[in-house]
Amino acid sequence: MKKIFVVALSLFCHFTFAQEHFSGISTSNRVGILNVNINPAELTNLSKKFEVNIFGLSVNVANDKLAFSDFNSDTDFEELLFSGTSPVNARVDAEINGLGFAMRWKKWGLAITSKAYAKFDLVDIDPTIGNAITNNNIGLNTTLLDNKKNQRMNGTSYGEIGFSLARTLVDKEKHKFSAGVTLKLLFPGSYANFGLSNLNGEITQVGGDAFLTTNSPATLNIAYSGNLADSFTNFDDYSQSIFGGLNGFSGDVGANYQWLGDDKKYKLNAGLSVRNIGSMTFKGDNNASTSYELNLVANPQNPNPLGLDLSLFEDIDNLSEVEDILRNNGYLTETPQEKDFTIKLPTVISTYVDLKVIHKLYVTAYLQQKLNDDSANDQVTAPNIFSITPRISLRYFETYIPVTFHEISGTNVGFGFRLGGFYLGSSSMVTALLADSKQGDIYLGFRWGFL
């Protein structure tokens, strides 16, 4: 498990990249497929009659412990990550927008899109346990634990193909109202989850090792599928197994209102959508999803009467090895194993208002609120986000400065631009360069609109 923790740290080192994909450009008044990803009702507002999405990539990293200045520190990243007493939360999230097509015809709009996702999350990890496993137990004597939260390490990769349809329901001189839906076919690739909840016990240092005991049984879930069953730490496995077989469905629903000016361009554009309503099922020969009762009460009958030796996990890089260690030491009471298991997508409510302040100057307010609990073992995570983006928009050029409030990493300021169909930006570039930011991201892409 030390390797798993270190991989999370290495991601912060190698991606100088918060968790709102395509921030700023996805709510542009140059409406295209990126807007439809937020709200399918925007299809009726396409700036061109036709649009082809060629490519889009967004990579995001956010955490609540490590800042950019820490990369120049002499202190080990493991020690910094697991310092203090507050739980560790970190998100690594990549989204790839593949080929897509959208069109507007009379009062209708339709689109076909393709995407791929890869995610790695640390959720509410107790720093005492992380420190004991990764930092050779330095500074530990006896530490009491009482953590009812579900501490998760989770990796997911999957693909989707979406079919969107929208229609204008009201089209008056000053007002326009549209509604839309998206049906997504899901292709789960790989999955791995380690969830430990209701942990009550203590970590005791004896010599150079740390031992974990419990006062009452804890609950443990271990699940894996696809390439992540063999290795949780080789990130080539994420990219090589994004698209699996068709084993899931999800949907988006949305509504859009525009207050129009005399030139029929909007003065105000407002939208509301509920996205990622659905789930996917992981199937495969190496699938496993097992819930355990973890009992680490120290007694002379156990192989190690001091409790569980945490140094046993230092060189572990897959969850089946974790299972073997716990099972062979007699610490697990197993419930019936599920060969196939279903994972919920991160359902969110998205709402936004884009206001034309003066000629060519717009300001957008955007809110994303998750509806599910990130701590659930059968759940892909999503963050709560609020952003404000001032934007100057010309016909072929656009520039904007998103100010984002992220539930994990706090406040960040970014920068982006569009030149024709090409776009490049970040929701955290400014704070990453000028301040001690705990997140970073970068995105770029190209789409072609015509007629």
Short mmCIF file of C-alpha atoms in Angstrom, two decimals:
data_model
loop_
_atom_site.label_atom_id
_atom_site.label_comp_id
_atom_site.label_asym_id
_atom_site.label_seq_id
_atom_site.Cartn_x
_atom_site.Cartn_y
_atom_site.Cartn_z
CA MET A 1 0.00 0.00 0.00
CA LYS A 2 2.97 2.29 0.38
CA LYS A 3 3.34 2.14 -3.40
CA ILE A 4 -0.30 3.15 -3.81
CA PHE A 5 0.17 6.21 -1.61
CA VAL A 6 3.40 7.11 -3.38
CA VAL A 7 1.67 6.94 -6.76
CA ALA A 8 -0.78 9.58 -5.58
CA LEU A 9 2.17 11.75 -4.62
CA SER A 10 3.97 11.17 -7.91
CA LEU A 11 0.91 12.37 -9.76
CA PHE A 12 1.19 15.73 -8.01
CA CYS A 13 4.83 15.82 -9.08
CA HIS A 14 4.37 14.91 -12.73
CA PHE A 15 1.10 16.72 -13.51
CA THR A 16 1.58 20.42 -12.81
CA PHE A 17 -2.00 20.58 -13.45
CA ALA A 18 -8.94 21.28 -10.08
CA GLN A 19 -11.64 19.47 -10.93
CA GLU A 20 -13.96 21.49 -13.09
CA HIS A 21 -13.25 20.31 -16.61
CA PHE A 22 -12.95 22.93 -19.36
CA SER A 23 -13.66 25.75 -16.90
CA GLY A 24 -14.63 28.99 -18.64
CA ILE A 25 -14.86 27.64 -22.18
CA SER A 26 -17.75 25.25 -21.38
CA THR A 27 -20.09 28.20 -20.62
CA SER A 28 -18.95 30.40 -23.50
CA ASN A 29 -21.46 32.29 -25.64
CA ARG A 30 -19.74 30.59 -28.57
CA VAL A 31 -22.01 27.59 -28.01
CA GLY A 32 -20.80 24.15 -29.04
CA ILE A 33 -20.43 20.56 -27.88
CA LEU A 34 -18.58 21.62 -24.70
CA ASN A 35 -21.68 23.57 -23.62
CA VAL A 36 -23.85 20.52 -24.40
CA ASN A 37 -21.68 18.45 -22.03
CA ILE A 38 -22.89 20.75 -19.23
CA ASN A 39 -26.50 21.04 -20.42
CA PRO A 40 -28.07 19.16 -23.37
CA ALA A 41 -30.63 21.95 -23.80
CA GLU A 42 -27.84 24.16 -25.18
CA LEU A 43 -28.05 22.18 -28.44
CA THR A 44 -30.72 24.56 -29.72
CA ASN A 45 -28.31 27.48 -29.17
CA LEU A 46 -25.40 26.19 -31.29
CA SER A 47 -23.48 29.13 -32.74
CA LYS A 48 -23.14 27.26 -36.05
CA LYS A 49 -25.60 24.88 -37.67
CA PHE A 50 -23.03 22.10 -37.52
CA GLU A 51 -20.09 21.35 -35.26
CA VAL A 52 -17.50 18.58 -35.28
CA ASN A 53 -15.47 17.97 -32.14
CA ILE A 54 -12.00 16.81 -33.12
CA PHE A 55 -10.29 16.43 -29.75
CA GLY A 56 -10.41 17.69 -26.18
CA LEU A 57 -8.29 16.82 -23.14
CA SER A 58 -8.61 18.02 -19.55
CA VAL A 59 -6.32 16.84 -16.72
CA ASN A 60 -6.98 17.91 -13.13
CA VAL A 61 -5.31 17.44 -9.75
CA ALA A 62 -6.63 18.76 -6.43
CA ASN A 63 -5.76 18.00 -2.81
CA ASP A 64 -6.09 19.53 0.65
CA LYS A 65 -2.52 19.04 1.91
CA LEU A 66 0.22 19.70 -0.66
CA ALA A 67 0.81 23.15 -2.16
CA PHE A 68 3.07 24.07 -5.06
CA SER A 69 5.79 25.35 -2.70
CA ASP A 70 6.03 21.85 -1.21
CA PHE A 71 7.57 20.55 -4.42
CA ASN A 72 10.69 22.58 -3.58
CA SER A 73 10.76 21.37 0.01
CA ASP A 74 13.43 19.04 1.38
CA THR A 75 10.75 17.16 3.31
CA ASP A 76 9.48 13.90 1.80
CA PHE A 77 6.10 14.22 0.08
CA GLU A 78 4.76 11.26 2.08
CA GLU A 79 5.54 13.07 5.32
CA LEU A 80 3.91 16.30 4.10
CA LEU A 81 0.80 14.55 2.81
CA PHE A 82 0.15 12.75 6.09
CA SER A 83 1.04 15.60 8.42
CA GLY A 84 -1.42 17.04 10.93
CA THR A 85 -4.65 15.46 12.11
CA SER A 86 -7.14 16.36 9.37
CA PRO A 87 -8.06 13.62 6.84
CA VAL A 88 -6.33 13.50 3.48
CA ASN A 89 -8.40 14.11 0.34
CA ALA A 90 -6.98 14.13 -3.17
CA ARG A 91 -8.41 13.86 -6.67
CA VAL A 92 -6.68 13.07 -9.96
CA ASP A 93 -9.12 13.29 -12.85
CA ALA A 94 -8.68 13.14 -16.62
CA GLU A 95 -11.38 13.55 -19.27
CA ILE A 96 -10.90 12.98 -23.01
CA ASN A 97 -13.49 14.26 -25.46
CA GLY A 98 -13.26 12.22 -28.65
CA LEU A 99 -14.96 12.64 -32.00
CA GLY A 100 -18.38 14.20 -31.79
CA PHE A 101 -20.98 15.79 -34.06
CA ALA A 102 -23.76 18.27 -33.31
CA MET A 103 -26.31 20.04 -35.48
CA ARG A 104 -29.12 22.58 -35.15
CA TRP A 105 -32.20 22.28 -37.38
CA LYS A 106 -35.21 24.62 -36.99
CA LYS A 107 -36.29 24.20 -33.34
CA TRP A 108 -34.33 20.99 -32.86
CA GLY A 109 -30.78 20.08 -31.95
CA LEU A 110 -29.03 16.72 -31.85
CA ALA A 111 -25.55 15.43 -31.08
CA ILE A 112 -23.44 12.28 -30.88
CA THR A 113 -20.43 12.46 -28.57
CA SER A 114 -17.69 10.20 -27.21
CA LYS A 115 -15.69 10.52 -24.00
CA ALA A 116 -13.23 8.64 -21.81
CA TYR A 117 -12.46 9.08 -18.11
CA ALA A 118 -9.65 8.06 -15.74
CA LYS A 119 -9.77 8.88 -12.01
CA PHE A 120 -7.76 8.20 -8.86
CA ASP A 121 -9.09 9.35 -5.45
CA LEU A 122 -8.05 9.43 -1.82
CA VAL A 123 -11.10 10.10 0.36
CA ASP A 124 -10.89 10.89 4.10
CA ILE A 125 -7.64 8.95 4.69
CA ASP A 126 -6.56 9.03 8.33
CA PRO A 127 -3.07 10.64 8.33
CA THR A 128 -1.95 8.47 11.23
CA ILE A 129 -2.39 5.28 9.21
CA GLY A 130 -0.86 6.82 6.11
CA ASN A 131 2.13 8.02 8.09
CA ALA A 132 2.61 4.63 9.75
CA ILE A 133 2.68 2.80 6.40
CA THR A 134 4.74 5.23 4.33
CA ASN A 135 7.12 6.98 6.73
CA ASN A 136 8.69 4.10 8.65
CA ASN A 137 6.52 4.97 11.68
CA ILE A 138 8.68 7.95 12.66
CA GLY A 139 7.37 9.74 15.72
CA LEU A 140 4.71 7.21 16.65
CA ASN A 141 4.32 5.82 20.13
CA THR A 142 0.70 4.91 20.80
CA THR A 143 -2.02 6.74 18.86
CA LEU A 144 -5.72 6.21 19.45
CA LEU A 145 -8.00 5.90 16.43
CA ASP A 146 -11.75 6.51 16.31
CA ASN A 147 -12.78 7.13 12.71
CA LYS A 148 -16.31 6.26 11.64
CA LYS A 149 -15.80 7.64 8.11
CA ASN A 150 -15.20 5.37 5.17
CA GLN A 151 -11.56 5.85 4.16
CA ARG A 152 -11.29 5.15 0.43
CA MET A 153 -8.65 4.64 -2.20
CA ASN A 154 -10.37 4.36 -5.54
CA GLY A 155 -9.37 4.09 -9.19
CA THR A 156 -11.77 4.10 -12.15
CA SER A 157 -11.56 4.19 -15.93
CA TYR A 158 -14.48 4.02 -18.36
CA GLY A 159 -15.77 5.33 -21.66
CA GLU A 160 -19.11 6.60 -22.90
CA ILE A 161 -20.99 7.38 -26.11
CA GLY A 162 -23.75 9.97 -25.77
CA PHE A 163 -26.84 10.72 -27.86
CA SER A 164 -28.38 14.14 -27.20
CA LEU A 165 -31.65 15.69 -28.34
CA ALA A 166 -33.06 19.14 -27.56
CA ARG A 167 -35.99 21.29 -28.66
CA THR A 168 -36.97 24.93 -28.36
CA LEU A 169 -40.32 25.05 -26.56
CA VAL A 170 -40.79 28.83 -26.40
CA ASP A 171 -39.37 31.21 -29.02
CA LYS A 172 -40.64 34.77 -28.56
CA GLU A 173 -39.12 38.09 -29.54
CA LYS A 174 -37.40 38.55 -26.18
CA HIS A 175 -37.53 35.10 -24.62
CA LYS A 176 -36.42 31.61 -25.56
CA PHE A 177 -36.81 28.40 -23.57
CA SER A 178 -35.39 24.99 -24.48
CA ALA A 179 -35.15 21.51 -22.95
CA GLY A 180 -32.88 18.59 -23.76
CA VAL A 181 -31.82 15.09 -22.79
CA THR A 182 -28.73 12.93 -23.26
CA LEU A 183 -28.63 9.13 -23.16
CA LYS A 184 -25.18 7.67 -22.53
CA LEU A 185 -23.95 4.17 -23.25
CA LEU A 186 -21.27 3.28 -20.71
CA PHE A 187 -18.25 1.04 -21.30
CA PRO A 188 -16.60 0.29 -17.93
CA GLY A 189 -12.89 -0.45 -18.24
CA SER A 190 -11.11 -0.92 -14.90
CA TYR A 191 -11.97 -0.37 -11.26
CA ALA A 192 -10.34 -0.75 -7.85
CA ASN A 193 -11.65 0.25 -4.41
CA PHE A 194 -10.38 -0.04 -0.85
CA GLY A 195 -12.87 1.21 1.74
CA LEU A 196 -12.30 0.99 5.51
CA SER A 197 -14.98 2.33 7.86
CA ASN A 198 -15.80 2.37 11.59
CA LEU A 199 -12.16 2.02 12.61
CA ASN A 200 -11.77 2.17 16.39
CA GLY A 201 -8.46 1.09 17.87
CA GLU A 202 -4.85 2.17 18.20
CA ILE A 203 -1.47 2.17 16.45
CA THR A 204 1.46 1.22 18.68
CA GLN A 205 5.14 1.54 17.83
CA VAL A 206 7.33 -1.34 18.94
CA GLY A 207 10.94 -0.94 17.93
CA GLY A 208 10.96 0.20 14.33
CA ASP A 209 7.53 -1.15 13.42
CA ALA A 210 3.94 0.00 13.93
CA PHE A 211 1.09 -2.34 14.81
CA LEU A 212 -2.63 -1.74 14.37
CA THR A 213 -5.24 -3.20 16.72
CA THR A 214 -9.00 -2.64 16.91
CA ASN A 215 -11.33 -2.43 19.88
CA SER A 216 -14.29 -3.52 17.76
CA PRO A 217 -14.60 -4.96 14.24
CA ALA A 218 -14.24 -2.52 11.36
CA THR A 219 -15.87 -2.86 7.94
CA LEU A 220 -13.67 -3.39 4.88
CA ASN A 221 -14.61 -3.43 1.20
CA ILE A 222 -12.15 -4.54 -1.48
CA ALA A 223 -13.18 -4.54 -5.12
CA TYR A 224 -11.28 -4.72 -8.38
CA SER A 225 -11.85 -5.37 -12.08
CA GLY A 226 -9.89 -5.21 -15.32
CA ASN A 227 -6.26 -4.10 -15.40
CA LEU A 228 -6.50 -2.45 -11.97
CA ALA A 229 -6.95 -5.89 -10.43
CA ASP A 230 -3.30 -6.62 -11.20
CA SER A 231 -1.81 -3.25 -10.33
CA PHE A 232 -3.21 -0.17 -8.63
CA THR A 233 -0.04 1.80 -9.29
CA ASN A 234 0.75 1.39 -12.99
CA PHE A 235 -1.11 4.22 -14.68
CA ASP A 236 -0.64 2.70 -18.11
CA ASP A 237 -3.35 0.31 -16.95
CA TYR A 238 -5.80 3.21 -16.72
CA SER A 239 -5.21 4.33 -20.30
CA GLN A 240 -5.07 0.83 -21.78
CA SER A 241 -8.43 -0.31 -20.41
CA ILE A 242 -10.71 2.73 -20.63
CA PHE A 243 -13.27 1.24 -23.00
CA GLY A 244 -14.61 -2.16 -21.99
CA GLY A 245 -17.85 -3.83 -23.03
CA LEU A 246 -21.24 -2.11 -22.99
CA ASN A 247 -22.42 -2.56 -19.39
CA GLY A 248 -24.23 0.55 -18.24
CA PHE A 249 -26.44 3.51 -19.01
CA SER A 250 -26.76 7.03 -17.72
CA GLY A 251 -28.52 10.22 -18.68
CA ASP A 252 -28.55 14.01 -18.45
CA VAL A 253 -31.61 16.27 -18.47
CA GLY A 254 -31.51 20.03 -18.79
CA ALA A 255 -33.39 23.26 -19.42
CA ASN A 256 -32.21 26.59 -20.79
CA TYR A 257 -33.63 30.12 -20.81
CA GLN A 258 -32.41 33.12 -22.81
CA TRP A 259 -33.40 36.77 -22.54
CA LEU A 260 -32.80 38.16 -26.01
CA GLY A 261 -31.78 41.58 -27.23
CA ASP A 262 -32.89 43.41 -30.38
CA ASP A 263 -30.11 41.67 -32.33
CA LYS A 264 -31.55 38.25 -31.24
CA LYS A 265 -28.39 37.57 -29.25
CA TYR A 266 -28.84 36.93 -25.59
CA LYS A 267 -28.44 39.43 -22.79
CA LEU A 268 -28.79 36.63 -20.26
CA ASN A 269 -28.36 32.88 -20.68
CA ALA A 270 -29.36 30.60 -17.77
CA GLY A 271 -29.36 26.83 -17.50
CA LEU A 272 -30.12 24.00 -15.10
CA SER A 273 -29.23 20.34 -15.58
CA VAL A 274 -28.94 17.06 -13.70
CA ARG A 275 -26.09 14.97 -15.08
CA ASN A 276 -24.75 11.42 -14.78
CA ILE A 277 -27.95 9.74 -13.61
CA GLY A 278 -27.08 6.07 -13.86
CA SER A 279 -24.60 3.30 -13.15
CA MET A 280 -22.32 0.74 -14.79
CA THR A 281 -21.55 -2.90 -14.04
CA PHE A 282 -18.03 -4.28 -14.06
CA LYS A 283 -17.70 -7.82 -15.37
CA GLY A 284 -14.64 -9.95 -16.01
CA ASP A 285 -12.76 -13.11 -15.16
CA ASN A 286 -10.64 -11.32 -12.55
CA ASN A 287 -13.55 -9.46 -10.94
CA ALA A 288 -14.02 -9.43 -7.17
CA SER A 289 -16.03 -7.33 -4.74
CA THR A 290 -15.94 -8.54 -1.17
CA SER A 291 -17.05 -7.04 2.13
CA TYR A 292 -15.23 -8.10 5.27
CA GLU A 293 -15.40 -7.73 9.01
CA LEU A 294 -11.89 -6.67 10.01
CA ASN A 295 -11.03 -7.75 13.55
CA LEU A 296 -7.53 -6.81 14.74
CA VAL A 297 -7.93 -7.52 18.44
CA ALA A 298 -4.49 -8.44 19.77
CA ASN A 299 -4.40 -11.85 21.43
CA PRO A 300 -1.89 -14.72 21.82
CA GLN A 301 -3.75 -16.90 19.27
CA ASN A 302 -3.07 -14.46 16.43
CA PRO A 303 0.09 -14.97 14.32
CA ASN A 304 1.31 -11.65 15.72
CA PRO A 305 -0.03 -10.99 19.23
CA LEU A 306 0.92 -7.31 18.95
CA GLY A 307 -1.64 -6.77 16.18
CA LEU A 308 -1.34 -6.15 12.46
CA ASP A 309 2.20 -5.23 11.40
CA LEU A 310 1.70 -2.29 9.02
CA SER A 311 5.14 -2.76 7.49
CA LEU A 312 3.71 -5.78 5.66
CA PHE A 313 1.99 -3.35 3.26
CA GLU A 314 5.04 -1.30 2.29
CA ASP A 315 5.68 -2.98 -1.07
CA ILE A 316 2.08 -3.83 -1.99
CA ASP A 317 0.80 -2.50 -5.32
CA ASN A 318 -2.51 -4.36 -5.77
CA LEU A 319 -5.53 -5.04 -3.57
CA SER A 320 -5.54 -8.83 -3.93
CA GLU A 321 -2.21 -8.88 -2.06
CA VAL A 322 -3.79 -6.80 0.71
CA GLU A 323 -6.56 -9.40 0.94
CA ASP A 324 -4.07 -12.25 1.11
CA ILE A 325 -2.11 -10.67 3.97
CA LEU A 326 -5.23 -9.99 6.04
CA ARG A 327 -6.79 -13.37 5.30
CA ASN A 328 -3.62 -15.36 5.98
CA ASN A 329 -3.23 -13.64 9.34
CA GLY A 330 -6.78 -14.53 10.33
CA TYR A 331 -8.08 -10.96 10.55
CA LEU A 332 -10.97 -11.22 8.08
CA THR A 333 -14.50 -12.54 8.34
CA GLU A 334 -15.70 -12.79 4.77
CA THR A 335 -19.22 -12.25 3.45
CA PRO A 336 -20.30 -13.83 0.13
CA GLN A 337 -18.26 -12.50 -2.77
CA GLU A 338 -19.85 -10.75 -5.76
CA LYS A 339 -18.35 -11.63 -9.13
CA ASP A 340 -19.99 -8.71 -10.93
CA PHE A 341 -20.65 -5.40 -9.19
CA THR A 342 -22.40 -2.13 -10.05
CA ILE A 343 -20.93 1.34 -9.54
CA LYS A 344 -22.95 4.57 -9.49
CA LEU A 345 -21.86 7.52 -11.58
CA PRO A 346 -21.27 10.91 -9.87
CA THR A 347 -24.70 12.52 -10.25
CA VAL A 348 -24.51 16.32 -10.03
CA ILE A 349 -26.76 19.34 -10.42
CA SER A 350 -25.24 22.04 -12.62
CA THR A 351 -26.65 25.54 -12.91
CA TYR A 352 -25.25 28.70 -14.47
CA VAL A 353 -26.08 32.26 -15.50
CA ASP A 354 -24.15 34.08 -18.23
CA LEU A 355 -24.81 37.84 -18.26
CA LYS A 356 -23.84 40.27 -20.99
CA VAL A 357 -22.51 43.27 -19.06
CA ILE A 358 -21.58 45.51 -21.96
CA HIS A 359 -20.71 44.92 -25.60
CA LYS A 360 -18.37 41.87 -25.83
CA LEU A 361 -18.00 41.59 -22.01
CA TYR A 362 -19.74 38.72 -20.22
CA VAL A 363 -19.71 37.31 -16.69
CA THR A 364 -20.68 33.72 -15.89
CA ALA A 365 -21.60 32.24 -12.50
CA TYR A 366 -21.51 28.42 -12.39
CA LEU A 367 -22.43 25.97 -9.60
CA GLN A 368 -21.92 22.21 -9.45
CA GLN A 369 -23.44 20.32 -6.51
CA LYS A 370 -23.01 16.56 -6.10
CA LEU A 371 -26.03 14.51 -5.04
CA ASN A 372 -24.27 11.35 -3.87
CA ASP A 373 -21.86 10.57 -1.04
CA ASP A 374 -18.19 10.24 -2.06
CA SER A 375 -17.57 7.89 0.86
CA ALA A 376 -19.84 5.14 -0.50
CA ASN A 377 -17.86 2.17 -1.82
CA ASP A 378 -20.04 1.84 -4.94
CA GLN A 379 -19.70 5.51 -5.95
CA VAL A 380 -17.50 7.41 -8.41
CA THR A 381 -16.60 10.75 -6.82
CA ALA A 382 -17.37 14.33 -7.88
CA PRO A 383 -16.53 17.69 -6.26
CA ASN A 384 -18.71 20.65 -5.29
CA ILE A 385 -17.65 23.71 -7.28
CA PHE A 386 -18.64 27.35 -7.65
CA SER A 387 -16.97 29.61 -10.20
CA ILE A 388 -17.24 33.16 -11.53
CA THR A 389 -15.77 33.86 -14.97
CA PRO A 390 -15.44 37.28 -16.61
CA ARG A 391 -14.95 36.93 -20.35
CA ILE A 392 -14.24 39.08 -23.41
CA SER A 393 -15.76 37.45 -26.47
CA LEU A 394 -15.06 38.44 -30.06
CA ARG A 395 -16.03 36.53 -33.18
CA TYR A 396 -12.81 34.56 -33.62
CA PHE A 397 -11.10 35.28 -30.30
CA GLU A 398 -12.13 34.92 -26.67
CA THR A 399 -10.28 35.22 -23.38
CA TYR A 400 -11.46 34.63 -19.82
CA ILE A 401 -10.33 34.41 -16.18
CA PRO A 402 -12.20 31.75 -14.15
CA VAL A 403 -12.23 32.19 -10.36
CA THR A 404 -13.08 28.80 -8.84
CA PHE A 405 -14.06 27.81 -5.30
CA HIS A 406 -13.30 24.08 -4.91
CA GLU A 407 -14.44 22.04 -1.90
CA ILE A 408 -11.04 20.36 -1.49
CA SER A 409 -8.39 22.85 -2.60
CA GLY A 410 -10.12 26.18 -1.93
CA THR A 411 -9.97 29.29 -4.14
CA ASN A 412 -8.09 29.31 -7.43
CA VAL A 413 -7.75 31.70 -10.37
CA GLY A 414 -7.07 30.59 -13.93
CA PHE A 415 -6.77 31.85 -17.48
CA GLY A 416 -7.84 30.65 -20.91
CA PHE A 417 -8.43 31.68 -24.49
CA ARG A 418 -10.07 30.56 -27.71
CA LEU A 419 -8.71 31.26 -31.17
CA GLY A 420 -11.15 30.09 -33.83
CA GLY A 421 -11.87 26.46 -32.98
CA PHE A 422 -8.76 25.96 -30.83
CA TYR A 423 -8.90 26.51 -27.07
CA LEU A 424 -6.37 26.29 -24.24
CA GLY A 425 -6.86 27.10 -20.57
CA SER A 426 -6.67 26.33 -16.88
CA SER A 427 -8.83 27.10 -13.85
CA SER A 428 -5.77 27.48 -11.59
CA MET A 429 -2.89 28.84 -13.68
CA VAL A 430 -2.71 32.25 -11.97
CA THR A 431 -2.77 30.95 -8.40
CA ALA A 432 -0.36 28.15 -9.33
CA LEU A 433 2.17 30.73 -10.56
CA LEU A 434 1.60 33.51 -8.02
CA ALA A 435 0.31 31.81 -4.86
CA ASP A 436 0.61 28.60 -2.88
CA SER A 437 -2.13 26.68 -4.69
CA LYS A 438 -3.21 23.13 -3.80
CA GLN A 439 -4.55 22.36 -7.24
CA GLY A 440 -3.65 22.60 -10.88
CA ASP A 441 -5.21 21.75 -14.22
CA ILE A 442 -4.78 22.21 -17.92
CA TYR A 443 -7.05 21.61 -20.90
CA LEU A 444 -6.92 22.06 -24.64
CA GLY A 445 -8.81 20.99 -27.71
CA PHE A 446 -10.10 21.79 -31.16
CA ARG A 447 -13.61 21.81 -32.68
CA TRP A 448 -14.88 23.01 -36.05
CA GLY A 449 -18.19 24.80 -36.50
CA PHE A 450 -19.59 25.68 -39.92
CA LEU A 451 -22.66 27.15 -41.68
#
